[in-house]
Backbone as JSON Lines, residues from 0, in Angstrom:
{"i":0,"aa":"M","n":[0.83,-1.19,0.0],"ca":[-0.01,-0.01,0.0],"c":[0.85,1.24,0.01]}
{"i":1,"aa":"A","n":[1.96,1.19,0.74],"ca":[2.82,2.36,0.83],"c":[3.4,2.73,-0.52]}
{"i":2,"aa":"S","n":[3.71,1.71,-1.33],"ca":[4.29,2.0,-2.64],"c":[3.27,2.65,-3.56]}
{"i":3,"aa":"L","n":[1.99,2.34,-3.39],"ca":[0.93,2.94,-4.23],"c":[0.56,4.35,-3.79]}
{"i":4,"aa":"L","n":[0.43,4.54,-2.49],"ca":[-0.08,5.81,-1.98],"c":[1.02,6.75,-1.52]}
{"i":5,"aa":"G","n":[2.22,6.26,-1.32],"ca":[3.31,7.11,-0.89],"c":[3.49,7.02,0.63]}
{"i":6,"aa":"E","n":[4.69,7.37,1.07],"ca":[5.02,7.3,2.5],"c":[4.24,8.31,3.32]}
{"i":7,"aa":"A","n":[3.92,9.46,2.73],"ca":[3.22,10.52,3.47],"c":[1.83,10.09,3.92]}
{"i":8,"aa":"A","n":[1.19,9.22,3.11],"ca":[-0.14,8.76,3.44],"c":[-0.15,7.88,4.69]}
{"i":9,"aa":"F","n":[1.0,7.28,5.0],"ca":[1.08,6.38,6.17],"c":[1.87,6.95,7.32]}
{"i":10,"aa":"A","n":[2.18,8.23,7.27],"ca":[3.0,8.85,8.32],"c":[2.3,8.74,9.69]}
{"i":11,"aa":"G","n":[1.03,8.96,9.76],"ca":[0.32,8.91,11.04],"c":[-0.39,7.61,11.27]}
{"i":12,"aa":"F","n":[-0.24,6.64,10.44],"ca":[-0.95,5.35,10.51],"c":[-0.7,4.62,11.83]}
{"i":13,"aa":"P","n":[0.53,4.53,12.33],"ca":[0.76,3.82,13.59],"c":[0.09,4.51,14.8]}
{"i":14,"aa":"N","n":[-0.18,5.79,14.72],"ca":[-0.79,6.53,15.8],"c":[-2.3,6.37,15.85]}
{"i":15,"aa":"L","n":[-2.91,5.78,14.82],"ca":[-4.37,5.61,14.79],"c":[-4.78,4.41,15.66]}
{"i":16,"aa":"S","n":[-6.03,4.46,16.06],"ca":[-6.55,3.33,16.85],"c":[-6.75,2.13,15.94]}
{"i":17,"aa":"A","n":[-6.93,0.96,16.53],"ca":[-7.08,-0.27,15.77],"c":[-8.29,-0.21,14.84]}
{"i":18,"aa":"E","n":[-9.38,0.39,15.29],"ca":[-10.59,0.47,14.46],"c":[-10.35,1.4,13.26]}
{"i":19,"aa":"Q","n":[-9.63,2.5,13.48],"ca":[-9.35,3.42,12.39],"c":[-8.39,2.78,11.38]}
{"i":20,"aa":"Q","n":[-7.39,2.05,11.89],"ca":[-6.46,1.34,10.97],"c":[-7.22,0.33,10.14]}
{"i":21,"aa":"K","n":[-8.12,-0.42,10.83],"ca":[-8.91,-1.44,10.13],"c":[-9.82,-0.81,9.07]}
{"i":22,"aa":"A","n":[-10.41,0.35,9.4],"ca":[-11.3,1.05,8.46],"c":[-10.53,1.52,7.25]}
{"i":23,"aa":"R","n":[-9.31,2.05,7.46],"ca":[-8.48,2.52,6.33],"c":[-8.08,1.34,5.43]}
{"i":24,"aa":"V","n":[-7.67,0.25,6.05],"ca":[-7.27,-0.92,5.27],"c":[-8.45,-1.45,4.49]}
{"i":25,"aa":"E","n":[-9.63,-1.49,5.1],"ca":[-10.83,-1.97,4.39],"c":[-11.2,-1.03,3.22]}
{"i":26,"aa":"R","n":[-11.08,0.29,3.44],"ca":[-11.35,1.25,2.34],"c":[-10.36,1.04,1.2]}
{"i":27,"aa":"F","n":[-9.09,0.81,1.56],"ca":[-8.1,0.57,0.51],"c":[-8.41,-0.74,-0.23]}
{"i":28,"aa":"D","n":[-8.79,-1.79,0.52],"ca":[-9.14,-3.07,-0.14],"c":[-10.33,-2.88,-1.06]}
{"i":29,"aa":"K","n":[-11.32,-2.09,-0.61],"ca":[-12.5,-1.85,-1.44],"c":[-12.09,-1.09,-2.69]}
{"i":30,"aa":"Y","n":[-11.24,-0.09,-2.54],"ca":[-10.75,0.7,-3.68],"c":[-9.98,-0.2,-4.65]}
{"i":31,"aa":"E","n":[-9.1,-1.04,-4.09],"ca":[-8.3,-1.93,-4.92],"c":[-9.2,-2.91,-5.67]}
{"i":32,"aa":"S","n":[-10.18,-3.47,-4.99],"ca":[-11.1,-4.43,-5.62],"c":[-11.89,-3.78,-6.74]}
{"i":33,"aa":"S","n":[-12.37,-2.57,-6.49],"ca":[-13.13,-1.87,-7.53],"c":[-12.24,-1.52,-8.72]}
{"i":34,"aa":"L","n":[-10.99,-1.15,-8.44],"ca":[-10.07,-0.85,-9.53],"c":[-9.77,-2.09,-10.36]}
{"i":35,"aa":"I","n":[-9.56,-3.23,-9.7],"ca":[-9.32,-4.47,-10.41],"c":[-10.54,-4.86,-11.24]}
{"i":36,"aa":"A","n":[-11.74,-4.71,-10.65],"ca":[-12.97,-5.03,-11.39],"c":[-13.11,-4.14,-12.61]}
{"i":37,"aa":"H","n":[-12.81,-2.84,-12.45],"ca":[-12.91,-1.89,-13.56],"c":[-11.94,-2.26,-14.68]}
{"i":38,"aa":"V","n":[-10.7,-2.54,-14.32],"ca":[-9.69,-2.91,-15.33],"c":[-10.06,-4.22,-16.0]}
{"i":39,"aa":"S","n":[-10.55,-5.18,-15.23],"ca":[-10.97,-6.47,-15.81],"c":[-12.13,-6.28,-16.78]}
{"i":40,"aa":"A","n":[-13.11,-5.47,-16.38],"ca":[-14.25,-5.2,-17.26],"c":[-13.81,-4.52,-18.54]}
{"i":41,"aa":"A","n":[-12.9,-3.57,-18.42],"ca":[-12.4,-2.88,-19.62],"c":[-11.64,-3.85,-20.52]}
{"i":42,"aa":"A","n":[-10.85,-4.74,-19.94],"ca":[-10.1,-5.71,-20.74],"c":[-11.06,-6.69,-21.41]}
{"i":43,"aa":"Q","n":[-12.09,-7.13,-20.72],"ca":[-13.06,-8.04,-21.31],"c":[-13.82,-7.37,-22.45]}
{"i":44,"aa":"E","n":[-14.19,-6.1,-22.25],"ca":[-14.89,-5.37,-23.32],"c":[-13.99,-5.19,-24.55]}
{"i":45,"aa":"A","n":[-12.71,-4.92,-24.31],"ca":[-11.77,-4.8,-25.42],"c":[-11.6,-6.1,-26.14]}
{"i":46,"aa":"A","n":[-11.57,-7.21,-25.39],"ca":[-11.48,-8.52,-26.02],"c":[-12.71,-8.84,-26.82]}
{"i":47,"aa":"R","n":[-13.89,-8.5,-26.28],"ca":[-15.15,-8.71,-27.02],"c":[-15.17,-7.89,-28.3]}
{"i":48,"aa":"A","n":[-14.73,-6.64,-28.22],"ca":[-14.7,-5.77,-29.39],"c":[-13.74,-6.31,-30.43]}
{"i":49,"aa":"A","n":[-12.61,-6.85,-30.0],"ca":[-11.66,-7.43,-30.95],"c":[-12.25,-8.66,-31.62]}
{"i":50,"aa":"M","n":[-12.96,-9.49,-30.84],"ca":[-13.59,-10.68,-31.41],"c":[-14.69,-10.3,-32.38]}
{"i":51,"aa":"R","n":[-15.47,-9.26,-32.05],"ca":[-16.51,-8.81,-32.98],"c":[-15.89,-8.3,-34.28]}
{"i":52,"aa":"A","n":[-14.82,-7.53,-34.17],"ca":[-14.15,-7.02,-35.35],"c":[-13.58,-8.15,-36.19]}
{"i":53,"aa":"E","n":[-13.0,-9.15,-35.51],"ca":[-12.46,-10.3,-36.25],"c":[-13.56,-11.08,-36.95]}
{"i":54,"aa":"A","n":[-14.69,-11.26,-36.26],"ca":[-15.81,-11.96,-36.87],"c":[-16.34,-11.2,-38.07]}
{"i":55,"aa":"Q","n":[-16.43,-9.88,-37.95],"ca":[-16.9,-9.04,-39.02],"c":[-15.95,-9.11,-40.21]}
{"i":56,"aa":"N","n":[-14.64,-9.08,-39.95],"ca":[-13.66,-9.18,-41.03],"c":[-13.75,-10.57,-41.72]}
{"i":57,"aa":"A","n":[-13.97,-11.61,-40.91],"ca":[-14.11,-12.94,-41.49],"c":[-15.37,-13.03,-42.34]}
{"i":58,"aa":"T","n":[-16.45,-12.39,-41.91],"ca":[-17.69,-12.4,-42.66],"c":[-17.49,-11.65,-43.97]}
{"i":59,"aa":"Q","n":[-16.82,-10.51,-43.92],"ca":[-16.55,-9.73,-45.12],"c":[-15.64,-10.52,-46.07]}
{"i":60,"aa":"A","n":[-14.62,-11.19,-45.52],"ca":[-13.73,-11.98,-46.36],"c":[-14.48,-13.15,-46.97]}
{"i":61,"aa":"S","n":[-15.4,-13.74,-46.22],"ca":[-16.2,-14.85,-46.74],"c":[-17.09,-14.34,-47.88]}
{"i":62,"aa":"A","n":[-17.66,-13.14,-47.7],"ca":[-18.51,-12.57,-48.77],"c":[-17.68,-12.28,-50.0]}
{"i":63,"aa":"T","n":[-16.45,-11.8,-49.8],"ca":[-15.55,-11.52,-50.92],"c":[-15.2,-12.81,-51.64]}
{"i":64,"aa":"N","n":[-14.94,-13.88,-50.88],"ca":[-14.6,-15.16,-51.51],"c":[-15.81,-15.72,-52.24]}
{"i":65,"aa":"A","n":[-16.98,-15.56,-51.66],"ca":[-18.19,-16.08,-52.32],"c":[-18.42,-15.33,-53.63]}
{"i":66,"aa":"A","n":[-18.12,-14.03,-53.64],"ca":[-18.29,-13.24,-54.86],"c":[-17.28,-13.68,-55.92]}
{"i":67,"aa":"S","n":[-16.07,-14.07,-55.53],"ca":[-15.06,-14.47,-56.49],"c":[-15.42,-15.8,-57.14]}
{"i":68,"aa":"F","n":[-16.26,-16.6,-56.5],"ca":[-16.68,-17.86,-57.05],"c":[-18.15,-17.79,-57.5]}
{"i":69,"aa":"A","n":[-18.59,-16.61,-57.94],"ca":[-19.99,-16.39,-58.27],"c":[-20.44,-17.25,-59.45]}
{"i":70,"aa":"A","n":[-19.58,-17.48,-60.42],"ca":[-19.94,-18.25,-61.59],"c":[-19.67,-19.72,-61.38]}
{"i":71,"aa":"R","n":[-20.17,-20.27,-60.29],"ca":[-19.9,-21.69,-59.99],"c":[-21.01,-22.57,-60.59]}
{"i":72,"aa":"P","n":[-20.59,-23.7,-61.1],"ca":[-21.6,-24.6,-61.68],"c":[-22.47,-25.24,-60.58]}
{"i":73,"aa":"I","n":[-23.68,-25.5,-60.92],"ca":[-24.59,-26.13,-59.97],"c":[-24.46,-27.64,-60.14]}
{"i":74,"aa":"T","n":[-23.87,-28.28,-59.14],"ca":[-23.73,-29.73,-59.13],"c":[-24.26,-30.24,-57.81]}
{"i":75,"aa":"T","n":[-24.65,-31.5,-57.81],"ca":[-25.17,-32.07,-56.58],"c":[-24.07,-32.7,-55.75]}
{"i":76,"aa":"K","n":[-22.99,-33.1,-56.4],"ca":[-21.92,-33.78,-55.68],"c":[-20.59,-33.09,-55.99]}
{"i":77,"aa":"P","n":[-19.83,-32.74,-54.93],"ca":[-18.55,-32.09,-55.19],"c":[-17.55,-33.02,-55.89]}
{"i":78,"aa":"V","n":[-16.7,-32.43,-56.68],"ca":[-15.68,-33.17,-57.41],"c":[-14.45,-33.34,-56.52]}
{"i":79,"aa":"K","n":[-13.89,-34.55,-56.51],"ca":[-12.67,-34.77,-55.75],"c":[-11.49,-34.54,-56.67]}
{"i":80,"aa":"M","n":[-10.52,-33.77,-56.16],"ca":[-9.34,-33.47,-56.98],"c":[-8.09,-33.75,-56.17]}
{"i":81,"aa":"S","n":[-7.02,-34.05,-56.88],"ca":[-5.73,-34.25,-56.23],"c":[-4.87,-33.04,-56.57]}
{"i":82,"aa":"I","n":[-4.4,-32.36,-55.55],"ca":[-3.6,-31.17,-55.7],"c":[-2.2,-31.47,-55.2]}
{"i":83,"aa":"P","n":[-1.17,-31.16,-55.97],"ca":[0.19,-31.36,-55.45],"c":[0.48,-30.41,-54.32]}
{"i":84,"aa":"T","n":[1.36,-30.85,-53.44],"ca":[1.72,-29.95,-52.31],"c":[2.72,-28.91,-52.8]}
{"i":85,"aa":"F","n":[2.64,-27.74,-52.22],"ca":[3.59,-26.66,-52.54],"c":[4.54,-26.56,-51.36]}
{"i":86,"aa":"D","n":[5.84,-26.77,-51.65],"ca":[6.83,-26.67,-50.57],"c":[7.89,-25.63,-50.84]}
{"i":87,"aa":"G","n":[7.71,-24.82,-51.89],"ca":[8.6,-23.69,-52.11],"c":[9.92,-24.02,-52.79]}
{"i":88,"aa":"K","n":[10.03,-25.2,-53.36],"ca":[11.3,-25.57,-53.98],"c":[11.26,-25.25,-55.48]}
{"i":89,"aa":"D","n":[12.35,-25.54,-56.16],"ca":[12.53,-25.2,-57.58],"c":[11.44,-25.8,-58.47]}
{"i":90,"aa":"S","n":[11.03,-27.03,-58.26],"ca":[10.09,-27.69,-59.13],"c":[8.67,-27.17,-58.98]}
{"i":91,"aa":"D","n":[8.41,-26.44,-57.94],"ca":[7.05,-25.93,-57.69],"c":[6.89,-24.54,-58.26]}
{"i":92,"aa":"S","n":[5.71,-24.26,-58.67],"ca":[5.37,-22.92,-59.13],"c":[4.19,-22.41,-58.3]}
{"i":93,"aa":"L","n":[4.43,-21.39,-57.52],"ca":[3.41,-20.88,-56.61],"c":[2.18,-20.38,-57.38]}
{"i":94,"aa":"V","n":[2.4,-19.7,-58.48],"ca":[1.3,-19.14,-59.26],"c":[0.37,-20.23,-59.74]}
{"i":95,"aa":"F","n":[0.94,-21.31,-60.28],"ca":[0.11,-22.4,-60.77],"c":[-0.54,-23.15,-59.62]}
{"i":96,"aa":"W","n":[0.16,-23.31,-58.49],"ca":[-0.4,-24.0,-57.34],"c":[-1.61,-23.23,-56.81]}
{"i":97,"aa":"I","n":[-1.5,-21.9,-56.72],"ca":[-2.62,-21.08,-56.27],"c":[-3.81,-21.26,-57.18]}
{"i":98,"aa":"R","n":[-3.57,-21.26,-58.48],"ca":[-4.69,-21.45,-59.45],"c":[-5.3,-22.83,-59.28]}
{"i":99,"aa":"E","n":[-4.49,-23.86,-59.07],"ca":[-5.01,-25.2,-58.84],"c":[-5.87,-25.26,-57.58]}
{"i":100,"aa":"I","n":[-5.45,-24.57,-56.53],"ca":[-6.23,-24.52,-55.31],"c":[-7.58,-23.84,-55.56]}
{"i":101,"aa":"E","n":[-7.57,-22.74,-56.3],"ca":[-8.82,-22.03,-56.6],"c":[-9.76,-22.91,-57.4]}
{"i":102,"aa":"I","n":[-9.25,-23.63,-58.35],"ca":[-10.07,-24.55,-59.15],"c":[-10.62,-25.66,-58.27]}
{"i":103,"aa":"A","n":[-9.79,-26.21,-57.39],"ca":[-10.24,-27.27,-56.5],"c":[-11.3,-26.76,-55.5]}
{"i":104,"aa":"L","n":[-11.13,-25.54,-55.01],"ca":[-12.13,-24.97,-54.1],"c":[-13.47,-24.81,-54.78]}
{"i":105,"aa":"S","n":[-13.42,-24.38,-56.03],"ca":[-14.68,-24.21,-56.78],"c":[-15.29,-25.55,-57.12]}
{"i":106,"aa":"A","n":[-14.48,-26.5,-57.62],"ca":[-14.99,-27.81,-57.98],"c":[-15.44,-28.61,-56.77]}
{"i":107,"aa":"G","n":[-14.76,-28.44,-55.66],"ca":[-15.12,-29.17,-54.45],"c":[-16.22,-28.48,-53.68]}
{"i":108,"aa":"Q","n":[-16.72,-27.36,-54.17],"ca":[-17.79,-26.6,-53.53],"c":[-17.45,-26.24,-52.1]}
{"i":109,"aa":"I","n":[-16.25,-25.75,-51.91],"ca":[-15.79,-25.3,-50.59],"c":[-15.89,-23.79,-50.58]}
{"i":110,"aa":"Y","n":[-16.9,-23.26,-49.89],"ca":[-17.16,-21.82,-49.9],"c":[-16.92,-21.16,-48.56]}
{"i":111,"aa":"D","n":[-16.83,-21.93,-47.5],"ca":[-16.57,-21.38,-46.16],"c":[-15.13,-20.94,-46.06]}
{"i":112,"aa":"A","n":[-14.88,-19.74,-45.52],"ca":[-13.52,-19.18,-45.46],"c":[-12.54,-20.08,-44.7]}
{"i":113,"aa":"R","n":[-12.95,-20.56,-43.52],"ca":[-12.06,-21.39,-42.72],"c":[-11.8,-22.76,-43.41]}
{"i":114,"aa":"A","n":[-12.84,-23.29,-44.08],"ca":[-12.67,-24.55,-44.8],"c":[-11.73,-24.39,-45.97]}
{"i":115,"aa":"Q","n":[-11.77,-23.23,-46.63],"ca":[-10.85,-22.96,-47.74],"c":[-9.41,-22.9,-47.22]}
{"i":116,"aa":"V","n":[-9.23,-22.24,-46.09],"ca":[-7.9,-22.13,-45.49],"c":[-7.4,-23.52,-45.08]}
{"i":117,"aa":"A","n":[-8.25,-24.32,-44.47],"ca":[-7.87,-25.65,-44.04],"c":[-7.49,-26.52,-45.23]}
{"i":118,"aa":"F","n":[-8.24,-26.41,-46.32],"ca":[-7.92,-27.17,-47.54],"c":[-6.55,-26.75,-48.08]}
{"i":119,"aa":"A","n":[-6.33,-25.44,-48.16],"ca":[-5.04,-24.96,-48.69],"c":[-3.88,-25.37,-47.77]}
{"i":120,"aa":"L","n":[-4.11,-25.27,-46.45],"ca":[-3.04,-25.68,-45.51],"c":[-2.71,-27.16,-45.66]}
{"i":121,"aa":"S","n":[-3.73,-27.96,-45.96],"ca":[-3.47,-29.4,-46.11],"c":[-2.66,-29.73,-47.34]}
{"i":122,"aa":"N","n":[-2.55,-28.78,-48.27],"ca":[-1.76,-28.98,-49.47],"c":[-0.44,-28.26,-49.47]}
{"i":123,"aa":"L","n":[0.01,-27.85,-48.27],"ca":[1.34,-27.26,-48.15],"c":[2.3,-28.32,-47.65]}
{"i":124,"aa":"G","n":[3.54,-28.15,-47.98],"ca":[4.57,-29.08,-47.53],"c":[5.88,-28.36,-47.31]}
{"i":125,"aa":"G","n":[6.8,-29.04,-46.67],"ca":[8.14,-28.49,-46.47],"c":[8.16,-27.18,-45.72]}
{"i":126,"aa":"R","n":[8.94,-26.24,-46.25],"ca":[9.1,-24.97,-45.55],"c":[7.84,-24.1,-45.57]}
{"i":127,"aa":"T","n":[6.98,-24.27,-46.58],"ca":[5.74,-23.48,-46.6],"c":[4.8,-23.95,-45.5]}
{"i":128,"aa":"R","n":[4.74,-25.26,-45.28],"ca":[3.93,-25.79,-44.18],"c":[4.46,-25.32,-42.83]}
{"i":129,"aa":"A","n":[5.78,-25.37,-42.68],"ca":[6.4,-24.89,-41.44],"c":[6.12,-23.42,-41.22]}
{"i":130,"aa":"W","n":[6.21,-22.64,-42.3],"ca":[5.9,-21.19,-42.21],"c":[4.47,-20.97,-41.76]}
{"i":131,"aa":"A","n":[3.52,-21.69,-42.36],"ca":[2.1,-21.52,-42.01],"c":[1.83,-21.95,-40.57]}
{"i":132,"aa":"M","n":[2.44,-23.04,-40.14],"ca":[2.21,-23.54,-38.77],"c":[2.81,-22.58,-37.75]}
{"i":133,"aa":"V","n":[3.96,-21.97,-38.06],"ca":[4.55,-21.0,-37.15],"c":[3.62,-19.79,-37.04]}
{"i":134,"aa":"R","n":[3.07,-19.33,-38.16],"ca":[2.15,-18.19,-38.14],"c":[0.92,-18.49,-37.32]}
{"i":135,"aa":"E","n":[0.33,-19.69,-37.52],"ca":[-0.87,-20.06,-36.82],"c":[-0.6,-20.29,-35.33]}
{"i":136,"aa":"T","n":[0.58,-20.78,-34.98],"ca":[0.93,-21.04,-33.58],"c":[1.2,-19.71,-32.88]}
{"i":137,"aa":"A","n":[1.9,-18.82,-33.53],"ca":[2.25,-17.51,-32.91],"c":[0.98,-16.67,-32.7]}
{"i":138,"aa":"T","n":[0.12,-16.66,-33.69],"ca":[-1.12,-15.87,-33.64],"c":[-2.26,-16.76,-34.05]}
{"i":139,"aa":"P","n":[-2.98,-17.37,-33.08],"ca":[-4.11,-18.24,-33.48],"c":[-5.11,-17.51,-34.35]}
{"i":140,"aa":"V","n":[-5.62,-18.18,-35.32],"ca":[-6.57,-17.66,-36.31],"c":[-5.9,-16.5,-37.04]}
{"i":141,"aa":"Y","n":[-4.61,-16.63,-37.35],"ca":[-3.89,-15.6,-38.12],"c":[-4.39,-15.58,-39.54]}
{"i":142,"aa":"I","n":[-4.53,-16.76,-40.14],"ca":[-5.0,-16.85,-41.53],"c":[-6.51,-17.05,-41.48]}
{"i":143,"aa":"T","n":[-7.24,-15.98,-41.83],"ca":[-8.69,-16.03,-41.68],"c":[-9.42,-16.33,-43.0]}
{"i":144,"aa":"S","n":[-8.78,-16.14,-44.13],"ca":[-9.46,-16.37,-45.4],"c":[-8.43,-16.83,-46.44]}
{"i":145,"aa":"W","n":[-8.95,-17.43,-47.5],"ca":[-8.08,-17.89,-48.58],"c":[-7.4,-16.71,-49.25]}
{"i":146,"aa":"S","n":[-8.11,-15.6,-49.45],"ca":[-7.49,-14.45,-50.13],"c":[-6.35,-13.9,-49.3]}
{"i":147,"aa":"F","n":[-6.49,-13.85,-47.98],"ca":[-5.4,-13.38,-47.11],"c":[-4.23,-14.35,-47.17]}
{"i":148,"aa":"M","n":[-4.53,-15.65,-47.15],"ca":[-3.46,-16.66,-47.21],"c":[-2.72,-16.58,-48.52]}
{"i":149,"aa":"E","n":[-3.46,-16.4,-49.6],"ca":[-2.83,-16.26,-50.93],"c":[-1.88,-15.05,-50.98]}
{"i":150,"aa":"Q","n":[-2.37,-13.94,-50.44],"ca":[-1.56,-12.73,-50.39],"c":[-0.3,-12.93,-49.58]}
{"i":151,"aa":"E","n":[-0.43,-13.57,-48.41],"ca":[0.73,-13.84,-47.55],"c":[1.71,-14.82,-48.23]}
{"i":152,"aa":"L","n":[1.19,-15.85,-48.89],"ca":[2.07,-16.77,-49.58],"c":[2.84,-16.09,-50.72]}
{"i":153,"aa":"R","n":[2.11,-15.27,-51.47],"ca":[2.79,-14.54,-52.56],"c":[3.86,-13.61,-52.04]}
{"i":154,"aa":"S","n":[3.56,-12.88,-50.99],"ca":[4.56,-11.92,-50.48],"c":[5.74,-12.64,-49.84]}
{"i":155,"aa":"T","n":[5.53,-13.82,-49.3],"ca":[6.6,-14.54,-48.62],"c":[7.41,-15.41,-49.57]}
{"i":156,"aa":"F","n":[6.74,-16.15,-50.47],"ca":[7.41,-17.16,-51.24],"c":[7.6,-16.87,-52.72]}
{"i":157,"aa":"L","n":[6.85,-15.96,-53.3],"ca":[6.95,-15.78,-54.73],"c":[8.31,-15.26,-55.15]}
{"i":158,"aa":"L","n":[8.78,-14.2,-54.53],"ca":[10.1,-13.67,-54.89],"c":[11.2,-14.66,-54.57]}
{"i":159,"aa":"A","n":[11.09,-15.33,-53.45],"ca":[12.1,-16.33,-53.1],"c":[12.09,-17.48,-54.08]}
{"i":160,"aa":"N","n":[10.9,-17.9,-54.5],"ca":[10.77,-18.97,-55.46],"c":[11.37,-18.58,-56.8]}
{"i":161,"aa":"V","n":[11.07,-17.39,-57.29],"ca":[11.59,-16.9,-58.57],"c":[13.1,-16.78,-58.49]}
{"i":162,"aa":"A","n":[13.6,-16.18,-57.4],"ca":[15.06,-16.03,-57.26],"c":[15.75,-17.38,-57.22]}
{"i":163,"aa":"Y","n":[15.16,-18.35,-56.54],"ca":[15.76,-19.69,-56.47],"c":[15.8,-20.31,-57.86]}
{"i":164,"aa":"R","n":[14.75,-20.15,-58.63],"ca":[14.71,-20.7,-59.98],"c":[15.78,-20.1,-60.85]}
{"i":165,"aa":"H","n":[15.94,-18.78,-60.78],"ca":[16.96,-18.13,-61.58],"c":[18.36,-18.54,-61.15]}
{"i":166,"aa":"R","n":[18.59,-18.65,-59.86],"ca":[19.91,-19.09,-59.37],"c":[20.21,-20.52,-59.82]}
{"i":167,"aa":"S","n":[19.19,-21.37,-59.78],"ca":[19.43,-22.79,-60.12],"c":[19.73,-22.94,-61.61]}
{"i":168,"aa":"N","n":[19.3,-22.01,-62.45],"ca":[19.61,-22.09,-63.87],"c":[21.1,-21.91,-64.12]}
{"i":169,"aa":"F","n":[21.77,-21.17,-63.24],"ca":[23.2,-20.89,-63.43],"c":[24.09,-21.79,-62.61]}
{"i":170,"aa":"L","n":[23.54,-22.69,-61.84],"ca":[24.37,-23.61,-61.04],"c":[24.83,-24.81,-61.83]}
């Protein structure tokens, strides 16, 4: 208490009667409890606001993804496709892999944002899979939509992939 209120606040404390000391300590406890409750409530409200914003962003991303697949054929049964894994090495082409994923998402009738991300994550391998798992572990629900994942993959691996291909031509 002395560190919070200062030494001057407790200068006459030993001279007070036991009831007065008890009353002061109880007032301080009440103040401390109300302060903790206030801070906890503010933190919970901030967490709720962040979750609402995240849900709204996910909804908007889902709407954007649904719009990108607007010209989808009407089929009763989804098509099963085999997609090669992308691991960021010389033999892989990120641009073609992304297009294959988009075709598979459309053919497989996968329109939910998290399901699209899960499907794409399941087709990653090697260092790209390690990269994605580190991102998801460090920040849970980091990758919220396929479009965001595609953007992150392009910014992280496209230049490295192209540079690796050019270097390997001269080795």
